[in-house]
Tab-separated table of C-alpha atoms in Angstrom:
chain	number	residue	atom	x	y	z
A	92	MET	CA	77.207	-145.344	-8.465
A	93	LYS	CA	77.240	-142.388	-6.114
A	94	GLN	CA	80.211	-142.679	-3.774
A	95	LYS	CA	81.858	-140.094	-1.570
A	96	PHE	CA	85.510	-139.427	-2.292
A	97	ASN	CA	88.166	-138.757	0.291
A	98	ILE	CA	91.484	-140.607	0.145
A	99	ILE	CA	91.833	-143.671	-2.053
A	100	THR	CA	94.883	-145.918	-1.697
A	101	SER	CA	95.069	-148.865	-4.073
A	102	THR	CA	97.203	-151.026	-6.290
A	103	CYS	CA	96.847	-150.169	-9.973
A	104	VAL	CA	96.024	-151.673	-13.331
A	105	PRO	CA	98.502	-150.364	-15.945
A	106	LEU	CA	97.411	-149.598	-19.513
A	107	PRO	CA	100.481	-147.943	-21.087
A	108	LEU	CA	98.783	-147.194	-24.402
A	109	GLU	CA	98.315	-143.719	-25.840
A	110	ASN	CA	95.250	-142.402	-27.667
A	111	VAL	CA	92.832	-144.957	-26.212
A	112	ASP	CA	89.499	-143.848	-27.635
A	113	THR	CA	85.982	-144.376	-26.363
A	114	ASP	CA	85.237	-147.059	-28.987
A	115	GLN	CA	88.045	-149.131	-27.525
A	116	ILE	CA	86.778	-148.452	-23.997
A	117	ILE	CA	83.238	-149.585	-24.938
A	118	PRO	CA	82.597	-150.710	-28.550
A	119	ALA	CA	79.776	-148.981	-30.410
A	120	ARG	CA	77.607	-152.102	-30.622
A	121	PHE	CA	76.963	-151.909	-26.877
A	122	LEU	CA	75.482	-148.416	-27.135
A	123	LYS	CA	72.206	-149.952	-28.308
A	124	ALA	CA	71.704	-151.668	-24.958
A	125	THR	CA	68.475	-150.771	-23.195
A	126	THR	CA	69.955	-151.297	-19.740
A	127	ARG	CA	71.764	-148.771	-17.577
A	128	GLU	CA	73.163	-151.462	-15.297
A	129	GLU	CA	76.761	-150.642	-14.439
A	130	SER	CA	77.651	-154.341	-14.331
A	131	PHE	CA	76.622	-154.775	-17.976
A	132	PHE	CA	78.916	-152.019	-19.179
A	133	GLY	CA	81.662	-153.019	-16.744
A	134	ASP	CA	81.585	-156.567	-18.115
A	135	ASN	CA	82.168	-155.121	-21.589
A	136	LEU	CA	84.898	-152.626	-20.721
A	137	PHE	CA	87.652	-152.978	-23.354
A	138	ARG	CA	85.585	-155.852	-24.762
A	139	ASP	CA	87.520	-156.279	-28.016
A	140	TRP	CA	90.838	-156.300	-26.160
A	141	ARG	CA	89.694	-158.609	-23.362
A	142	TYR	CA	88.331	-161.259	-25.709
A	143	ASN	CA	89.487	-162.821	-28.957
A	144	ALA	CA	87.287	-162.874	-32.061
A	145	ASP	CA	86.061	-166.366	-31.155
A	146	GLY	CA	84.957	-165.192	-27.707
A	147	THR	CA	87.781	-166.767	-25.770
A	148	VAL	CA	89.655	-164.761	-23.153
A	149	ASN	CA	92.700	-162.867	-24.396
A	150	LYS	CA	95.205	-163.862	-21.745
A	151	ASP	CA	97.649	-161.191	-22.940
A	152	PHE	CA	95.378	-158.288	-21.994
A	153	VAL	CA	96.023	-156.658	-18.634
A	154	LEU	CA	92.474	-157.001	-17.263
A	155	ASN	CA	92.818	-160.760	-17.663
A	156	ASN	CA	96.161	-160.837	-15.851
A	157	PRO	CA	95.650	-161.680	-12.144
A	158	THR	CA	99.003	-160.040	-11.411
A	159	TYR	CA	97.318	-156.629	-11.610
A	160	SER	CA	94.290	-155.451	-9.675
A	161	GLY	CA	92.929	-152.409	-7.883
A	162	CYS	CA	90.481	-149.545	-8.321
A	163	ILE	CA	92.989	-147.225	-10.035
A	164	LEU	CA	93.583	-147.420	-13.803
A	165	VAL	CA	96.866	-145.876	-14.967
A	166	ALA	CA	96.547	-145.061	-18.663
A	167	GLY	CA	98.689	-143.530	-21.390
A	168	LYS	CA	98.404	-140.017	-22.790
A	169	ASN	CA	95.163	-138.820	-24.436
A	170	PHE	CA	92.797	-141.216	-22.726
A	171	GLY	CA	89.150	-141.159	-23.806
A	172	SER	CA	89.588	-139.522	-27.200
A	173	GLY	CA	87.137	-140.013	-30.049
A	174	SER	CA	83.361	-139.831	-29.668
A	175	SER	CA	81.753	-138.286	-26.609
A	176	ARG	CA	79.780	-141.388	-25.562
A	177	GLU	CA	79.039	-141.367	-21.845
A	178	HIS	CA	78.837	-145.168	-21.963
A	179	ALA	CA	82.653	-145.221	-21.785
A	180	ALA	CA	82.517	-143.678	-18.319
A	181	TRP	CA	79.702	-146.075	-17.369
A	182	ALA	CA	81.944	-148.996	-18.330
A	183	ILE	CA	84.916	-147.694	-16.338
A	184	ALA	CA	82.745	-147.134	-13.266
A	185	GLY	CA	80.922	-150.419	-13.771
A	186	TYR	CA	84.160	-152.366	-13.796
A	187	GLY	CA	85.037	-150.877	-10.420
A	188	PHE	CA	87.631	-148.246	-11.256
A	189	ARG	CA	87.288	-145.152	-9.065
A	190	VAL	CA	90.317	-143.262	-10.386
A	191	VAL	CA	91.957	-142.989	-13.804
A	192	ILE	CA	95.435	-141.466	-13.953
A	193	SER	CA	96.850	-140.144	-17.226
A	194	SER	CA	98.935	-137.257	-18.520
A	195	PHE	CA	96.034	-136.022	-20.694
A	196	PHE	CA	92.307	-136.707	-21.032
A	197	ALA	CA	89.924	-135.768	-23.803
A	198	ASP	CA	87.806	-132.982	-22.247
A	199	ILE	CA	84.362	-134.492	-22.817
A	200	HIS	CA	85.407	-137.896	-21.531
A	201	LYS	CA	87.025	-136.290	-18.498
A	202	ASN	CA	83.729	-134.580	-17.636
A	203	ASN	CA	81.805	-137.794	-18.247
A	204	GLU	CA	84.034	-139.571	-15.744
A	205	LEU	CA	83.436	-136.861	-13.150
A	206	ASN	CA	79.679	-137.078	-13.724
A	207	ASN	CA	79.856	-140.814	-13.053
A	208	PHE	CA	81.908	-140.608	-9.849
A	209	VAL	CA	85.189	-141.610	-11.468
A	210	LEU	CA	88.055	-139.227	-10.682
A	211	PRO	CA	90.334	-138.374	-13.653
A	212	VAL	CA	93.750	-137.347	-12.341
A	213	VAL	CA	96.102	-135.507	-14.703
A	214	VAL	CA	99.804	-135.889	-13.916
A	215	SER	CA	103.005	-134.922	-15.724
A	216	GLU	CA	104.338	-137.295	-18.364
A	217	ASP	CA	107.413	-137.829	-16.214
A	218	PHE	CA	105.339	-138.806	-13.195
A	219	LEU	CA	103.199	-141.103	-15.348
A	220	ALA	CA	106.300	-142.844	-16.717
A	221	GLU	CA	107.566	-143.348	-13.166
A	222	LEU	CA	104.238	-144.872	-12.150
A	223	PHE	CA	104.353	-147.345	-15.021
A	224	ASP	CA	107.906	-148.310	-14.041
A	225	SER	CA	106.982	-148.765	-10.379
A	226	ILE	CA	103.967	-150.927	-11.226
A	227	LYS	CA	105.984	-153.011	-13.684
A	228	ASN	CA	108.727	-153.574	-11.115
A	229	ASN	CA	106.230	-154.380	-8.363
A	230	PRO	CA	102.545	-154.970	-9.188
A	231	LYS	CA	101.769	-154.500	-5.486
A	232	THR	CA	102.805	-150.830	-5.738
A	233	GLU	CA	100.150	-148.608	-4.207
A	234	VAL	CA	99.125	-145.122	-5.223
A	235	GLU	CA	97.386	-142.700	-2.888
A	236	VAL	CA	94.921	-140.223	-4.360
A	237	ASN	CA	93.882	-137.561	-1.868
A	238	LEU	CA	90.984	-135.566	-3.296
A	239	PRO	CA	90.641	-133.011	-0.450
A	240	GLU	CA	94.345	-132.126	-0.767
A	241	GLN	CA	94.380	-132.749	-4.550
A	242	THR	CA	97.538	-134.859	-4.364
A	243	VAL	CA	98.576	-138.134	-5.951
A	244	THR	CA	101.463	-140.080	-4.415
A	245	ASN	CA	103.504	-142.979	-5.712
A	246	LYS	CA	103.935	-144.949	-2.484
A	247	ALA	CA	106.878	-146.864	-3.955
A	248	THR	CA	109.023	-143.740	-4.371
A	249	GLY	CA	107.264	-141.170	-2.205
A	250	ARG	CA	106.978	-138.814	-5.156
A	251	GLN	CA	103.895	-136.638	-5.108
A	252	GLU	CA	102.150	-134.293	-7.518
A	253	ILE	CA	99.239	-131.897	-7.163
A	254	PHE	CA	96.375	-132.251	-9.633
A	255	ASP	CA	93.700	-129.774	-10.707
A	256	ILE	CA	89.963	-130.278	-10.462
A	257	ASN	CA	86.979	-127.992	-10.950
A	258	GLY	CA	85.861	-126.714	-7.536
A	259	TYR	CA	82.198	-127.573	-8.105
A	260	LYS	CA	83.016	-131.124	-9.224
A	261	LYS	CA	85.326	-131.554	-6.252
A	262	HIS	CA	82.526	-130.509	-3.903
A	263	CYS	CA	80.150	-132.989	-5.535
A	264	LEU	CA	82.601	-135.900	-5.368
A	265	VAL	CA	83.617	-135.234	-1.767
A	266	ASN	CA	79.949	-135.154	-0.760
A	267	GLY	CA	78.682	-137.899	-3.076
A	268	LEU	CA	76.368	-135.566	-4.982
A	269	ASP	CA	75.299	-135.521	-8.600
A	270	ASP	CA	74.012	-132.339	-10.248
A	271	ILE	CA	70.401	-132.985	-9.205
A	272	ASP	CA	71.415	-133.697	-5.613
A	273	PHE	CA	73.321	-130.410	-5.559
A	274	LEU	CA	70.286	-128.457	-6.775
A	275	ILE	CA	68.017	-130.117	-4.209
A	276	GLN	CA	70.560	-129.388	-1.480
A	277	ASN	CA	70.445	-125.711	-2.457
A	278	LYS	CA	66.714	-125.513	-3.120
A	279	ASP	CA	66.081	-122.885	-0.407
A	280	LYS	CA	68.898	-120.657	-1.649
A	281	ILE	CA	67.637	-120.908	-5.219
A	282	GLU	CA	64.093	-120.038	-4.207
A	283	GLN	CA	65.349	-117.109	-2.118
A	284	TRP	CA	67.354	-115.776	-5.061
A	285	GLU	CA	64.347	-116.137	-7.368
A	286	GLN	CA	62.179	-114.152	-4.960
A	287	GLN	CA	64.765	-111.400	-4.629
A	288	ASN	CA	65.241	-111.158	-8.388
A	289	ALA	CA	61.655	-111.590	-9.540
């Protein structure tokens, strides 16, 4: 879903697991789906962790714990590793997460998130550990992610870090544009350049 980004302040869902790969984010069997509905993929985010083999809800998994909620997912190091399936980003967006915070993302998955209006925020391992501690101590802890200023702030401690983002992707997120929208927005400039360089 195309959404403009500015400042997002939210409680967080903690997933303190490292090396979470795209097959865990959205199992391969769902890649055969003929729908592109975000709700379908969101309903199956972390499917094999959210549900037991018999289909019953796994009450031990964080998404099934009403204690935690919010549009920010805080994940362990090396999030989105494995295959490059874009469906993983569809599932994250479809569930309602707008930001994923980790100390490291697999490059292809990071770009897939950006292309699907989910902001991947890379922080230091120390800052990430502090976030997990703050959320564990108080699930109502809020985090502020300021895209224009490129800052992320732990509201519980006041600690802040600056994160990097590609300038083009930042422009697109701030303005709610996908790649096609950007080209259409610059149609006149493109045509002018073509005429000058014909």
